[in-house]
């Protein structure tokens, strides 16, 4: 066998292995019954629909956060709701909660927060802000931690989110390492709305057709659940509680140098 062909085959095996390792493996389901949360983990799809003053965070993603490229497509209707469509996760050290908000309902989470500038990424601009939560519920119980926010100025409901671009900026302001879970989430704490989301991780430069909107059939069972401790009930103005997972993260995924990862849909 020619050496170049052998190399191509070996590279293909490595890419398949990495792709499998970065498959969606985490279900965020805090109070999902309040939003009729339904998902298909293997397809990376889920739906939610809510009405009235509720409080939930649902989504699909990974048990360990990474500077991955997350591609998503959604139908998201939340104009009269306190709600976010966002990449959501936690950092263990120093402890922090973070959001990359692609679209939101009636409340901009950077309103009244410490504005630290603008991040340009993925064809748009994001307002970067932080907030300190003092003695509030967290993934380790009551603690003090920083919230990091990137809020897209021109909202959208589909595209690729280059997580590393945000992390690189946040790190200049104390954003740490040792990552906990990371999901493409829908959160709501007031009002009414609905969402249908499809999500996947993609290699840099992968075709945008890797993710397309699709309705989600009813799930059979909730694989992983999460709880959320709350010190103050959310209001119609802003959320006041933190989201805590009960599912332990797995070891972080290491992608070998030189591997090209491609993702395909059926």
PDB file of N, CA, C and O in Angstrom, residues 136 204 240 245:
ATOM      1  N   UNK A 136     -23.960  32.796  47.039  1.00  0.00           N
ATOM      2  CA  UNK A 136     -25.105  32.340  46.258  1.00  0.00           C
ATOM      3  C   UNK A 136     -24.961  30.848  45.934  1.00  0.00           C
ATOM      4  O   UNK A 136     -23.862  30.285  46.016  1.00  0.00           O
ATOM      5  N   UNK A 204     -12.934  23.158  13.010  1.00  0.00           N
ATOM      6  CA  UNK A 204     -12.788  24.444  12.347  1.00  0.00           C
ATOM      7  C   UNK A 204     -12.889  24.251  10.847  1.00  0.00           C
ATOM      8  O   UNK A 204     -12.252  23.380  10.265  1.00  0.00           O
ATOM      9  N   UNK A 240     -32.127  35.031  39.526  1.00  0.00           N
ATOM     10  CA  UNK A 240     -31.371  35.248  40.751  1.00  0.00           C
ATOM     11  C   UNK A 240     -30.789  33.969  41.317  1.00  0.00           C
ATOM     12  O   UNK A 240     -30.318  33.952  42.437  1.00  0.00           O
ATOM     13  N   UNK A 245     -25.300  21.053  38.766  1.00  0.00           N
ATOM     14  CA  UNK A 245     -25.437  19.721  38.202  1.00  0.00           C
ATOM     15  C   UNK A 245     -25.150  18.660  39.248  1.00  0.00           C
ATOM     16  O   UNK A 245     -24.339  18.858  40.140  1.00  0.00           O
TER      17      UNK A 245
END
